[in-house]
């Protein structure tokens, strides 16, 4: 199969069958012998077409005059993405291959339909998104962000800032790794990665953060030797609020894949209990702990809304299940799968976890609540509601120096320093 055929299958799998973009992509790469160039093209087409789906469908709408099949629409979307956003690929190459795919899958008539629509797209003037008067509709179409998400952002941000957020969510994210301080230093890690052909440099967001560029990261000796973990820098900012020191006992209550708990272990001599409600996720944590060579830990199958932890902790991390709207740079399909009505259910789960695990926190102990979403109901609203419901809980202050922040909660927006969107709140038990 050609790269574009693979991209079509991958796109359809993600959009219609509930596949996860990263898992689908990795599976296709593993099952097909692809050059580095073809891998890059496949990745670009898949992520780009998913990210820009609403914009591309807006351009397509006036061009489709007759009924077409679902796979034809998908083929048109990935073809329009290449024509509109990939300057290095000649238009004739995109159209010719789309026509061949259509002929093979649907016959001559189908290939003629695809050919006609794509040539019309090149020939005719596109509808101007900038002419749309309604801000929510314009931003939704221009940045391919469902309107309910745009409306929510506009409630809490200016039009300009909403546009900055939406634009940022379409950009390629930085790749960050977290130095395993129990095994090496940041300087030594950067040198080893560079020696192995990986471009790496210090990040100003956290002293344990390194920005890396290029592929093949998990094939390096540095990775196999457990010298670093893969974690976004915004997630590492939980460490500022948690401030692990000495020989503390810490619970990472919704821990998979374990980054925040491992980060704590790497900055202290204490113990971390990792718990999660899914068995297969615990396997990931166990495997990662072996790779990183961590020993002061326990991995437990627990439901953080109700199960007994049978111990008291100095500090607790609740990185709660959430809508994931802060990680759309990496998982763009999330924005089409999450519905507005899902938010209330998530809020109930988040509060249930916080209210349950707080009973296992020692007096004077720290509880850090975090999510990887931008939705105010899951973030500030949950933090204030939890505080209001808890007579034994008070907000606590922390700092995040690179954001020049000092306070008890912080929404990290994705465009500020090109990280994931992330929320952190800190509490203290009275």
Coordinates of C-alpha atoms in Angstrom, one line a residue:
X1 CA 0.0 0.0 0.0
X2 CA 1.1 3.6 -0.7
X3 CA 1.6 6.1 2.0
X4 CA -1.6 7.9 1.1
X5 CA -3.6 4.7 1.2
X6 CA -2.2 4.0 4.6
X7 CA -3.1 7.6 5.7
X8 CA -6.6 7.1 4.4
X9 CA -7.1 3.9 6.4
X10 CA -5.5 5.5 9.5
X11 CA -7.7 8.6 9.2
X12 CA -10.9 6.5 8.8
X13 CA -9.9 4.3 11.8
X14 CA -9.4 7.3 14.1
X15 CA -12.4 9.4 13.0
X16 CA -15.0 6.7 12.6
X17 CA -13.9 3.7 14.6
X18 CA -12.6 5.4 17.8
X19 CA -8.9 4.6 17.2
X20 CA -6.3 6.6 19.0
X21 CA -4.1 8.5 16.5
X22 CA -0.8 7.6 18.2
X23 CA -1.7 3.9 18.5
X24 CA -3.1 3.6 15.0
X25 CA 0.0 5.4 13.6
X26 CA 2.5 3.2 15.5
X27 CA 0.7 0.0 14.5
X28 CA 0.7 1.0 10.8
X29 CA 4.4 1.9 11.0
X30 CA 5.2 -1.5 12.6
X31 CA 3.2 -3.5 10.1
X32 CA 4.7 -1.8 7.0
X33 CA 8.3 -1.3 5.8
X34 CA 8.4 2.5 5.4
X35 CA 11.3 4.7 4.8
X36 CA 12.0 7.6 7.2
X37 CA 10.6 10.0 4.6
X38 CA 7.4 8.0 4.2
X39 CA 6.9 7.7 7.9
X40 CA 7.2 11.5 8.2
X41 CA 4.7 12.0 5.4
X42 CA 2.2 9.5 6.8
X43 CA 2.5 11.2 10.2
X44 CA 2.0 14.7 8.7
X45 CA -1.0 13.7 6.7
X46 CA -2.7 11.8 9.5
X47 CA -2.2 14.4 12.3
X48 CA -2.7 17.3 9.9
X49 CA -6.0 16.0 8.5
X50 CA -7.4 15.2 11.9
X51 CA -6.3 18.6 13.3
X52 CA -7.8 20.6 10.4
X53 CA -10.9 18.4 9.8
X54 CA -13.6 21.1 10.4
X55 CA -11.7 23.6 8.2
X56 CA -11.3 21.1 5.4
X57 CA -14.9 20.0 5.5
X58 CA -15.9 23.7 5.3
X59 CA -13.9 24.0 2.1
X60 CA -15.4 20.8 0.7
X61 CA -19.0 21.5 1.4
X62 CA -19.7 23.7 -1.7
X63 CA -17.7 21.4 -4.0
X64 CA -19.8 18.2 -3.4
X65 CA -22.9 18.3 -5.6
X66 CA -23.8 14.6 -5.5
X67 CA -24.0 11.9 -2.8
X68 CA -20.6 10.3 -2.0
X69 CA -19.5 7.5 0.2
X70 CA -17.8 7.9 3.6
X71 CA -14.4 6.7 2.4
X72 CA -14.6 9.1 -0.6
X73 CA -15.2 12.0 1.8
X74 CA -12.2 10.9 3.9
X75 CA -10.1 10.7 0.8
X76 CA -11.1 14.2 -0.1
X77 CA -10.2 15.5 3.4
X78 CA -6.7 14.0 3.4
X79 CA -6.2 15.2 -0.2
X80 CA -7.3 18.8 0.6
X81 CA -5.0 18.8 3.5
X82 CA -2.1 18.1 1.3
X83 CA -3.2 20.6 -1.4
X84 CA -3.8 23.4 1.1
X85 CA -1.1 22.9 3.8
X86 CA 1.8 21.0 2.3
X87 CA 3.7 23.2 -0.1
X88 CA 6.4 20.7 -1.1
X89 CA 4.1 18.2 -2.6
X90 CA 3.0 19.0 -6.2
X91 CA -0.7 19.3 -6.7
X92 CA -0.7 16.9 -9.6
X93 CA 0.9 14.2 -7.5
X94 CA -1.8 14.5 -4.8
X95 CA -4.6 14.4 -7.3
X96 CA -3.2 11.6 -9.4
X97 CA -2.8 9.3 -6.3
X98 CA -6.2 10.2 -5.0
X99 CA -7.7 9.3 -8.3
X100 CA -5.9 6.0 -8.4
X101 CA -7.0 5.2 -4.9
X102 CA -10.6 6.0 -5.8
X103 CA -10.4 3.9 -9.0
X104 CA -9.1 0.9 -7.1
X105 CA -11.7 1.2 -4.3
X106 CA -14.8 2.5 -6.2
X107 CA -14.2 2.1 -9.9
X108 CA -14.0 4.6 -12.8
X109 CA -17.1 6.7 -11.8
X110 CA -15.7 7.2 -8.3
X111 CA -12.3 8.2 -9.6
X112 CA -14.0 10.8 -11.9
X113 CA -15.9 12.3 -8.9
X114 CA -12.7 12.6 -6.9
X115 CA -10.8 14.1 -9.8
X116 CA -13.5 16.7 -10.5
X117 CA -13.9 17.8 -6.9
X118 CA -10.1 18.2 -6.3
X119 CA -9.6 20.1 -9.5
X120 CA -12.6 22.4 -8.6
X121 CA -10.9 23.1 -5.3
X122 CA -7.7 24.2 -7.1
X123 CA -9.6 26.2 -9.7
X124 CA -12.3 27.9 -7.7
X125 CA -11.9 30.6 -5.0
X126 CA -12.3 29.2 -1.5
X127 CA -15.0 30.6 0.8
X128 CA -13.4 33.3 3.1
X129 CA -13.5 32.2 6.7
X130 CA -12.5 35.8 7.7
X131 CA -15.9 37.0 6.4
X132 CA -17.8 35.1 9.0
X133 CA -19.2 37.7 11.5
X134 CA -19.9 35.4 14.5
X135 CA -16.7 35.0 16.5
X136 CA -17.5 31.5 17.7
X137 CA -18.4 30.2 14.3
X138 CA -15.4 31.9 12.6
X139 CA -12.9 30.6 15.2
X140 CA -14.5 27.1 15.1
X141 CA -14.0 26.8 11.4
X142 CA -10.7 28.6 11.1
X143 CA -9.0 26.6 13.8
X144 CA -11.1 23.4 13.5
X145 CA -12.3 23.5 17.1
X146 CA -15.8 22.4 17.9
X147 CA -18.1 25.4 18.5
X148 CA -19.0 24.4 22.1
X149 CA -15.3 24.4 23.0
X150 CA -14.8 27.8 21.4
X151 CA -17.9 29.2 23.2
X152 CA -16.5 28.0 26.5
X153 CA -13.1 29.6 25.9
X154 CA -14.8 32.9 24.9
X155 CA -16.7 32.9 28.2
X156 CA -13.4 33.0 30.1
X157 CA -11.0 34.7 27.7
X158 CA -11.0 37.6 25.2
X159 CA -11.5 36.9 21.5
X160 CA -7.8 37.6 21.0
X161 CA -6.7 35.1 23.7
X162 CA -9.2 32.5 22.6
X163 CA -7.7 32.8 19.1
X164 CA -4.2 32.4 20.5
X165 CA -5.2 29.3 22.3
X166 CA -7.0 27.8 19.3
X167 CA -4.1 28.6 17.0
X168 CA -1.6 27.1 19.4
X169 CA -3.6 23.8 19.6
X170 CA -2.9 23.3 15.8
X171 CA 0.8 23.7 16.2
X172 CA 3.3 20.9 16.4
X173 CA 4.1 20.4 20.1
X174 CA 7.6 20.5 21.6
X175 CA 8.9 17.1 22.7
X176 CA 10.1 17.1 26.3
X177 CA 11.9 14.5 28.4
X178 CA 12.4 14.5 32.1
X179 CA 16.0 13.7 33.3
X180 CA 16.1 10.8 35.8
X181 CA 18.2 12.5 38.5
X182 CA 18.7 9.1 40.2
X183 CA 20.7 8.0 37.2
X184 CA 22.3 11.1 35.6
X185 CA 22.4 14.9 35.4
X186 CA 20.6 17.1 32.9
X187 CA 24.0 18.2 31.4
X188 CA 25.2 14.6 31.0
X189 CA 21.9 13.5 29.5
X190 CA 21.9 16.2 26.9
X191 CA 25.5 15.3 25.9
X192 CA 24.7 11.6 25.6
X193 CA 21.6 12.3 23.5
X194 CA 23.6 14.6 21.3
X195 CA 26.3 11.9 21.0
X196 CA 23.5 9.5 19.8
X197 CA 22.4 11.9 17.2
X198 CA 19.4 13.5 19.0
X199 CA 19.2 17.2 19.1
X200 CA 18.6 18.2 22.8
X201 CA 18.8 21.4 24.9
X202 CA 17.8 22.6 28.3
X203 CA 14.2 23.8 28.9
X204 CA 13.6 26.9 31.0
X205 CA 10.3 25.5 32.3
X206 CA 11.8 23.1 34.8
X207 CA 15.3 22.2 35.9
X208 CA 14.6 18.5 35.0
X209 CA 13.2 19.3 31.5
X210 CA 15.0 18.8 28.2
X211 CA 13.6 19.7 24.8
X212 CA 14.4 17.1 22.1
X213 CA 14.0 17.2 18.3
X214 CA 13.7 14.4 15.8
X215 CA 12.6 10.8 16.0
X216 CA 14.1 7.6 17.2
X217 CA 14.2 8.7 20.9
X218 CA 13.1 5.3 22.3
X219 CA 15.8 3.6 20.3
X220 CA 18.6 5.4 22.0
X221 CA 20.9 3.8 24.6
X222 CA 20.0 6.7 27.0
X223 CA 16.3 5.6 26.8
X224 CA 17.1 1.9 27.2
X225 CA 19.3 2.7 30.2
X226 CA 16.5 4.6 31.9
X227 CA 18.2 8.0 31.9
X228 CA 15.0 9.9 31.1
X229 CA 11.2 9.7 31.0
X230 CA 9.0 11.2 28.4
X231 CA 6.8 13.9 29.9
X232 CA 5.5 17.3 28.9
X233 CA 7.1 20.2 30.7
X234 CA 3.7 21.5 31.8
X235 CA 3.1 18.2 33.6
X236 CA 6.5 18.6 35.3
X237 CA 5.2 21.8 36.9
X238 CA 3.2 19.6 39.3
X239 CA 6.6 19.1 40.9
X240 CA 6.8 22.8 41.9
X241 CA 3.5 22.5 43.8
X242 CA 4.3 19.0 45.3
X243 CA 7.8 19.9 46.3
X244 CA 8.9 16.4 47.3
X245 CA 11.7 16.3 49.9
X246 CA 13.4 13.9 52.3
X247 CA 11.7 10.6 53.0
X248 CA 8.1 11.5 52.4
X249 CA 5.3 9.0 51.7
X250 CA 3.5 10.1 48.6
X251 CA 0.3 8.7 46.8
X252 CA -0.1 9.2 43.1
X253 CA -3.8 8.4 43.1
X254 CA -4.6 8.3 39.4
X255 CA -1.1 7.6 38.3
X256 CA -0.9 6.1 34.8
X257 CA 1.4 6.4 33.0
X258 CA 3.2 7.5 36.2
X259 CA 5.2 10.5 35.2
X260 CA 4.4 12.7 38.2
X261 CA 5.1 9.9 40.7
X262 CA 8.4 9.1 39.0
X263 CA 9.3 12.7 39.0
X264 CA 8.7 12.9 42.7
X265 CA 10.9 9.8 43.3
X266 CA 13.7 11.3 41.2
X267 CA 13.8 14.3 43.5
X268 CA 13.7 12.8 47.0
X269 CA 14.5 9.7 49.0
X270 CA 11.0 8.8 49.9
X271 CA 8.4 6.3 48.8
X272 CA 5.6 6.6 46.2
X273 CA 2.5 4.4 45.9
X274 CA 1.1 4.4 42.4
X275 CA -2.5 3.4 42.0
X276 CA -4.9 3.2 39.1
X277 CA -8.2 1.6 38.3
X278 CA -7.1 -0.2 35.2
X279 CA -4.9 -3.3 35.4
X280 CA -3.3 -2.8 32.0
X281 CA -2.2 0.7 33.0
X282 CA -0.5 -0.7 36.1
X283 CA 1.6 -2.9 33.8
X284 CA 2.8 0.2 32.0
X285 CA 3.8 1.7 35.3
X286 CA 5.7 -1.4 36.4
X287 CA 7.5 -1.6 33.1
X288 CA 8.5 2.0 33.3
X289 CA 9.7 1.7 36.9
X290 CA 12.0 -1.2 35.8
X291 CA 13.4 0.8 32.9
X292 CA 14.0 3.9 35.2
X293 CA 15.5 1.6 37.9
X294 CA 13.2 2.9 40.6
X295 CA 12.7 0.7 43.7
X296 CA 11.0 2.8 46.4
X297 CA 7.5 2.3 45.1
X298 CA 4.4 0.2 45.2
X299 CA 1.9 -0.3 42.4
X300 CA -1.7 -0.9 43.4
X301 CA -5.0 -1.6 41.7
X302 CA -7.3 0.9 43.3
X303 CA -10.5 2.9 42.5
X304 CA -9.6 6.3 43.8
X305 CA -13.3 7.2 44.3
X306 CA -13.9 4.4 46.9
X307 CA -11.1 2.0 47.7
X308 CA -9.2 1.8 51.0
X309 CA -5.5 2.8 50.9
X310 CA -4.9 1.6 54.4
X311 CA -2.1 4.2 55.1
X312 CA -1.6 7.9 55.6
X313 CA 0.5 10.0 53.3
X314 CA 2.5 13.2 53.6
X315 CA 1.5 14.2 50.1
X316 CA -1.0 13.1 47.5
X317 CA -1.2 13.8 43.7
X318 CA -4.6 13.7 42.1
X319 CA -4.0 13.9 38.3
X320 CA -7.7 13.4 37.6
X321 CA -9.5 11.9 34.6
X322 CA -10.5 14.8 32.5
X323 CA -11.6 15.9 29.0
X324 CA -8.0 16.2 27.8
X325 CA -8.6 19.5 25.9
X326 CA -5.1 20.7 26.8
X327 CA -3.4 17.9 24.9
X328 CA -5.0 18.5 21.5
X329 CA -1.6 19.2 19.9
X330 CA -0.7 15.5 20.5
X331 CA -4.2 13.9 20.4
X332 CA -6.3 16.0 18.0
X333 CA -9.1 13.5 17.8
X334 CA -10.1 14.2 21.4
X335 CA -11.8 17.4 20.4
X336 CA -14.3 15.5 18.2
X337 CA -14.9 12.7 20.7
X338 CA -15.5 14.7 23.9
X339 CA -19.1 16.1 24.2
X340 CA -20.2 19.1 26.2
X341 CA -22.5 16.9 28.2
X342 CA -19.5 14.8 29.3
X343 CA -18.1 17.6 31.4
X344 CA -20.5 17.3 34.3
X345 CA -19.9 13.6 34.6
X346 CA -16.1 14.3 34.7
X347 CA -16.6 17.0 37.3
X348 CA -18.5 14.5 39.5
X349 CA -15.7 11.9 39.2
X350 CA -13.0 14.5 40.0
X351 CA -14.7 15.7 43.1
X352 CA -15.4 12.2 44.2
X353 CA -11.7 11.3 44.0
X354 CA -10.6 14.4 45.9
X355 CA -13.2 13.9 48.6
X356 CA -12.2 10.3 49.0
X357 CA -8.4 10.4 49.0
X358 CA -8.2 13.5 51.3
X359 CA -8.9 11.2 54.3
X360 CA -5.6 9.4 53.7
X361 CA -3.6 12.7 53.9
X362 CA -1.9 13.5 57.1
X363 CA -2.6 16.8 58.9
X364 CA -0.4 19.5 57.5
X365 CA 0.0 17.4 54.3
X366 CA -0.1 18.6 50.7
X367 CA -2.7 17.6 48.1
X368 CA -2.0 18.6 44.5
X369 CA -4.9 18.5 42.0
X370 CA -4.1 18.6 38.3
X371 CA -5.7 18.0 34.9
X372 CA -4.6 18.3 31.3
X373 CA -7.7 20.2 30.2
X374 CA -8.6 23.9 29.5
X375 CA -12.2 23.6 30.8
X376 CA -12.9 25.9 33.7
X377 CA -15.6 23.6 35.2
X378 CA -13.0 20.8 35.6
X379 CA -10.3 23.1 36.8
X380 CA -11.1 26.3 38.9
X381 CA -14.6 25.2 39.5
X382 CA -13.6 21.8 40.9
X383 CA -10.9 23.4 43.0
X384 CA -13.2 25.9 44.6
X385 CA -16.0 23.4 45.1
X386 CA -13.6 20.9 46.8
X387 CA -12.4 23.7 49.1
X388 CA -16.0 24.7 49.9
X389 CA -17.0 21.1 50.6
X390 CA -14.0 20.4 52.9
X391 CA -13.8 22.1 56.3
X392 CA -10.4 20.5 56.8
X393 CA -8.9 21.6 53.5
X394 CA -7.3 25.0 52.7
X395 CA -5.7 26.4 49.6
X396 CA -1.9 26.5 49.7
X397 CA 0.5 28.7 47.8
X398 CA 3.2 27.6 45.4
X399 CA 5.4 29.2 42.7
X400 CA 6.1 28.3 39.0
X401 CA 9.0 30.6 38.3
X402 CA 9.1 30.4 34.4
X403 CA 5.5 31.6 34.3
X404 CA 6.2 34.2 37.0
X405 CA 3.4 32.7 39.0
X406 CA 2.8 32.7 42.7
X407 CA -0.6 31.6 44.1
X408 CA -2.8 28.6 44.8
X409 CA -3.9 27.5 41.3
X410 CA -2.6 28.1 37.8
X411 CA -4.1 27.4 34.4
X412 CA -1.2 26.9 32.0
X413 CA -2.3 27.8 28.5
X414 CA -0.8 26.0 25.5
X415 CA 0.4 29.1 23.7
X416 CA 2.3 30.6 26.6
X417 CA 5.5 28.5 26.3
X418 CA 4.4 25.9 23.7
X419 CA 3.5 23.2 26.2
X420 CA 0.3 21.2 26.7
X421 CA -2.6 23.0 28.4
X422 CA -2.5 22.1 32.1
X423 CA -4.1 23.0 35.4
X424 CA -2.6 22.8 38.9
X425 CA -4.1 23.6 42.3
X426 CA -2.5 23.1 45.7
X427 CA -4.2 22.3 49.0
X428 CA -3.2 21.8 52.6
X429 CA -4.9 19.6 55.2
X430 CA -5.6 21.4 58.4

